[in-house]
Tab-separated table of C-alpha atoms in Angstrom:
chain	number	residue	atom	x	y	z
A	18	UNK	CA	93.281	140.306	85.149
A	19	UNK	CA	90.446	140.646	82.952
A	20	UNK	CA	89.230	137.913	80.827
A	21	UNK	CA	87.139	139.652	78.084
A	22	UNK	CA	84.288	138.007	76.093
A	23	UNK	CA	84.502	137.106	72.591
A	24	UNK	CA	86.905	135.852	74.661
A	25	UNK	CA	89.029	138.002	75.861
A	26	UNK	CA	90.748	138.160	80.182
A	27	UNK	CA	92.860	140.761	82.424
A	28	UNK	CA	94.505	139.842	85.696
A	29	UNK	CA	91.916	139.339	87.245
A	30	UNK	CA	89.823	138.331	84.276
A	31	UNK	CA	88.649	134.354	82.878
A	32	UNK	CA	91.785	132.490	83.145
A	33	UNK	CA	89.927	129.595	83.779
A	34	UNK	CA	87.317	130.172	81.613
A	35	UNK	CA	86.094	127.524	79.377
A	36	UNK	CA	82.959	126.996	76.507
A	37	UNK	CA	81.501	129.794	74.960
A	38	UNK	CA	82.513	133.475	75.072
A	39	UNK	CA	81.562	135.085	78.187
A	40	UNK	CA	81.802	138.604	79.346
A	41	UNK	CA	85.005	139.781	81.224
A	42	UNK	CA	85.954	138.070	84.171
A	43	UNK	CA	87.985	139.792	87.372
A	44	UNK	CA	90.589	137.604	88.763
A	45	UNK	CA	92.872	138.589	91.513
A	46	UNK	CA	96.906	137.553	90.890
A	47	UNK	CA	99.914	137.328	93.141
A	48	UNK	CA	101.881	140.000	91.601
A	49	UNK	CA	104.908	139.908	93.590
A	50	UNK	CA	105.123	135.894	92.459
A	51	UNK	CA	105.430	136.918	88.439
A	52	UNK	CA	105.863	140.563	88.339
A	53	UNK	CA	109.034	140.857	89.087
A	54	UNK	CA	111.819	138.518	89.762
A	55	UNK	CA	110.128	135.584	88.076
A	56	UNK	CA	109.548	137.830	84.871
A	57	UNK	CA	112.937	139.126	85.340
A	58	UNK	CA	111.289	142.687	85.904
A	59	UNK	CA	112.148	145.383	88.503
A	60	UNK	CA	109.354	147.529	89.937
A	61	UNK	CA	108.904	151.119	87.655
A	62	UNK	CA	109.338	152.509	91.681
A	63	UNK	CA	112.708	150.951	91.813
A	64	UNK	CA	114.285	152.515	88.694
A	65	UNK	CA	115.341	156.355	89.519
A	66	UNK	CA	114.058	158.121	86.503
A	67	UNK	CA	111.055	156.198	86.277
A	68	UNK	CA	109.919	156.979	89.887
A	69	UNK	CA	110.310	160.446	89.393
A	70	UNK	CA	108.204	160.227	86.529
A	71	UNK	CA	105.249	158.395	87.675
A	72	UNK	CA	104.751	160.878	90.084
A	73	UNK	CA	103.969	163.242	87.765
A	74	UNK	CA	102.316	160.984	85.435
A	75	UNK	CA	99.821	159.449	87.979
A	76	UNK	CA	98.587	162.879	89.136
A	77	UNK	CA	97.841	163.635	85.524
A	78	UNK	CA	96.448	160.890	84.687
A	79	UNK	CA	93.869	160.848	88.017
A	80	UNK	CA	93.007	164.120	86.544
A	81	UNK	CA	92.072	162.373	83.023
A	82	UNK	CA	90.583	159.911	84.057
A	83	UNK	CA	88.720	161.511	86.861
A	84	UNK	CA	90.277	159.026	89.268
A	85	UNK	CA	91.510	160.289	92.688
A	86	UNK	CA	94.625	158.735	92.396
A	87	UNK	CA	97.353	159.541	94.945
A	88	UNK	CA	100.523	158.055	95.825
A	89	UNK	CA	101.080	156.692	98.856
A	90	UNK	CA	103.291	158.776	101.341
A	91	UNK	CA	105.541	155.392	102.027
A	92	UNK	CA	105.253	154.092	98.480
A	93	UNK	CA	108.217	151.681	99.315
A	94	UNK	CA	106.406	150.021	102.819
A	95	UNK	CA	102.962	150.153	101.415
A	96	UNK	CA	103.534	148.440	97.705
A	97	UNK	CA	107.283	146.904	98.470
A	98	UNK	CA	107.312	145.371	101.976
A	99	UNK	CA	103.731	145.114	103.095
A	100	UNK	CA	101.863	144.139	99.764
A	101	UNK	CA	98.848	142.798	99.017
A	102	UNK	CA	98.609	139.290	99.736
A	103	UNK	CA	96.073	139.598	102.376
A	104	UNK	CA	93.679	141.541	100.047
A	105	UNK	CA	94.701	139.042	96.961
A	106	UNK	CA	93.583	135.687	99.094
A	107	UNK	CA	90.567	137.754	100.222
A	108	UNK	CA	89.406	138.825	97.071
A	109	UNK	CA	90.019	135.302	95.687
A	110	UNK	CA	87.531	134.084	98.388
A	111	UNK	CA	85.529	136.873	97.399
A	112	UNK	CA	85.502	135.407	93.852
A	113	UNK	CA	84.900	131.559	94.971
A	114	UNK	CA	82.379	132.491	97.424
A	115	UNK	CA	80.303	135.707	96.092
A	116	UNK	CA	81.930	136.213	92.648
A	117	UNK	CA	78.796	139.393	91.932
A	118	UNK	CA	80.724	141.111	94.987
A	119	UNK	CA	84.230	141.078	93.880
A	120	UNK	CA	84.097	144.441	91.749
A	121	UNK	CA	83.123	146.325	93.924
A	122	UNK	CA	85.356	145.058	97.046
A	123	UNK	CA	88.742	144.751	94.281
A	124	UNK	CA	87.338	148.810	93.972
A	125	UNK	CA	87.152	149.906	97.804
A	126	UNK	CA	90.860	147.908	98.729
A	127	UNK	CA	92.340	150.000	95.780
A	128	UNK	CA	90.948	153.180	96.881
A	129	UNK	CA	92.095	152.407	100.171
A	130	UNK	CA	95.375	152.241	98.840
A	131	UNK	CA	95.546	154.836	95.545
A	132	UNK	CA	93.229	156.866	96.763
A	133	UNK	CA	93.379	157.516	100.363
A	134	UNK	CA	96.741	156.040	101.377
A	135	UNK	CA	95.179	153.768	103.954
A	136	UNK	CA	96.172	149.955	104.743
A	137	UNK	CA	94.895	146.881	103.130
A	138	UNK	CA	96.877	144.308	105.181
A	139	UNK	CA	95.424	144.315	108.201
A	140	UNK	CA	92.364	142.051	108.928
A	141	UNK	CA	90.183	145.337	110.101
A	142	UNK	CA	91.062	147.272	107.181
A	143	UNK	CA	90.086	144.244	104.740
A	144	UNK	CA	86.610	144.273	106.660
A	145	UNK	CA	86.162	147.789	106.771
A	146	UNK	CA	86.547	147.503	102.863
A	147	UNK	CA	84.754	145.037	102.646
A	148	UNK	CA	81.399	146.442	104.445
A	149	UNK	CA	82.052	149.529	102.715
A	150	UNK	CA	81.572	147.234	99.156
A	151	UNK	CA	78.631	146.284	100.458
A	152	UNK	CA	78.920	142.954	102.891
A	153	UNK	CA	77.537	142.370	105.858
A	154	UNK	CA	79.883	141.832	108.612
A	155	UNK	CA	79.065	138.196	109.304
A	156	UNK	CA	79.669	137.865	105.432
A	157	UNK	CA	83.056	139.451	105.350
A	158	UNK	CA	84.158	137.671	108.540
A	159	UNK	CA	83.399	134.555	106.952
A	160	UNK	CA	85.589	135.117	103.762
A	161	UNK	CA	88.427	136.734	105.857
A	162	UNK	CA	88.429	133.377	107.259
A	163	UNK	CA	88.642	131.455	104.229
A	164	UNK	CA	92.001	133.054	103.234
A	165	UNK	CA	94.122	130.934	105.435
A	166	UNK	CA	92.612	127.735	103.489
A	167	UNK	CA	94.378	125.482	101.118
A	168	UNK	CA	91.647	126.031	98.616
A	169	UNK	CA	92.007	129.927	98.656
A	170	UNK	CA	95.689	130.060	98.343
A	171	UNK	CA	96.023	127.425	95.595
A	172	UNK	CA	93.199	129.087	93.608
A	173	UNK	CA	95.477	132.369	94.096
A	174	UNK	CA	98.301	130.565	92.759
A	175	UNK	CA	96.644	128.723	90.156
A	176	UNK	CA	95.128	131.896	88.482
A	177	UNK	CA	98.869	133.422	88.836
A	178	UNK	CA	100.021	130.651	86.640
A	179	UNK	CA	97.673	131.258	84.314
A	180	UNK	CA	98.876	134.600	83.880
A	181	UNK	CA	102.157	133.543	84.016
A	182	UNK	CA	101.659	131.281	80.774
A	183	UNK	CA	100.178	134.163	78.590
A	184	UNK	CA	103.217	135.615	79.115
A	185	UNK	CA	102.353	138.077	82.057
A	186	UNK	CA	104.776	140.272	83.697
A	187	UNK	CA	103.061	142.924	85.461
A	188	UNK	CA	99.413	144.416	86.257
A	189	UNK	CA	97.047	144.916	85.041
A	190	UNK	CA	96.713	142.975	82.195
A	191	UNK	CA	94.477	141.533	79.168
A	192	UNK	CA	94.090	138.538	77.767
A	193	UNK	CA	91.630	138.610	74.844
A	194	UNK	CA	90.955	134.907	72.659
A	195	UNK	CA	89.903	136.438	69.245
A	196	UNK	CA	89.276	134.113	66.278
A	197	UNK	CA	91.752	131.315	67.377
A	198	UNK	CA	94.338	133.790	68.321
A	199	UNK	CA	95.281	135.032	71.995
A	200	UNK	CA	96.583	138.553	73.000
A	201	UNK	CA	97.804	139.620	75.883
A	202	UNK	CA	97.918	143.290	76.202
A	203	UNK	CA	99.817	145.184	78.901
A	204	UNK	CA	98.645	148.343	80.739
A	205	UNK	CA	95.546	149.867	81.803
A	206	UNK	CA	95.921	152.535	78.659
A	207	UNK	CA	95.157	149.579	76.321
A	208	UNK	CA	91.706	149.289	75.662
A	209	UNK	CA	91.680	151.318	72.918
A	210	UNK	CA	93.618	148.562	71.660
A	211	UNK	CA	91.163	146.011	73.293
A	212	UNK	CA	88.122	147.699	71.544
A	213	UNK	CA	90.031	147.498	68.303
A	214	UNK	CA	90.256	143.472	68.806
A	215	UNK	CA	86.368	143.314	69.697
A	216	UNK	CA	85.373	145.497	66.700
A	217	UNK	CA	84.218	147.885	69.418
A	218	UNK	CA	84.001	151.543	69.862
A	219	UNK	CA	86.364	153.079	72.067
A	220	UNK	CA	84.959	156.153	73.680
A	221	UNK	CA	87.746	156.964	76.208
A	222	UNK	CA	88.425	156.620	79.625
A	223	UNK	CA	85.285	159.346	80.528
A	224	UNK	CA	82.818	158.846	77.530
A	225	UNK	CA	81.083	161.898	76.828
A	226	UNK	CA	77.118	162.279	77.736
A	227	UNK	CA	75.114	161.209	74.782
A	228	UNK	CA	72.017	163.783	74.343
A	229	UNK	CA	68.682	161.695	73.946
A	230	UNK	CA	66.983	162.926	70.810
A	231	UNK	CA	63.197	163.388	71.292
């Protein structure tokens, strides 16, 4: 969720921020807890026609945004059965102890699932992602040990509750606080709308190179 500054937040960003506007802040959420049953939702892959559509849609999207997207071969087992609870708790611990590493760690875990079809539930898988993100083995193991603590578990639940209060029903979600109003935007394709709210120009997912003029 993110909380973008002026202020604005997406599952991951800045739901618990107070005070003056700040840049976007990444947050981890319990996806299964509010994304489906609580919101009366079903996973898109559980709807036959949408599941069929998503297969080709994700392939085209990956080409468009130049990100190596690939559906896990055993999608239902990876996404709906194994889930991402361990990874979300780990990222919550990262955010609490080393927030400067959160984006890189999140990206590496995402790449394991959605690009390389690799596990993110086994402790060794999480450690591998953390080390690839630049953490030392000792640092990563220390954070992994904290995932079972009440502090980390409660923080993840609190962040999820905050997202629910904004009306979140899926991921990704961005919450923007602007001029006394709150806007909840769902989906990765709402960056153009977020830019509009922030009064910024949206250059697309792959901005064209700007040639320097001498």
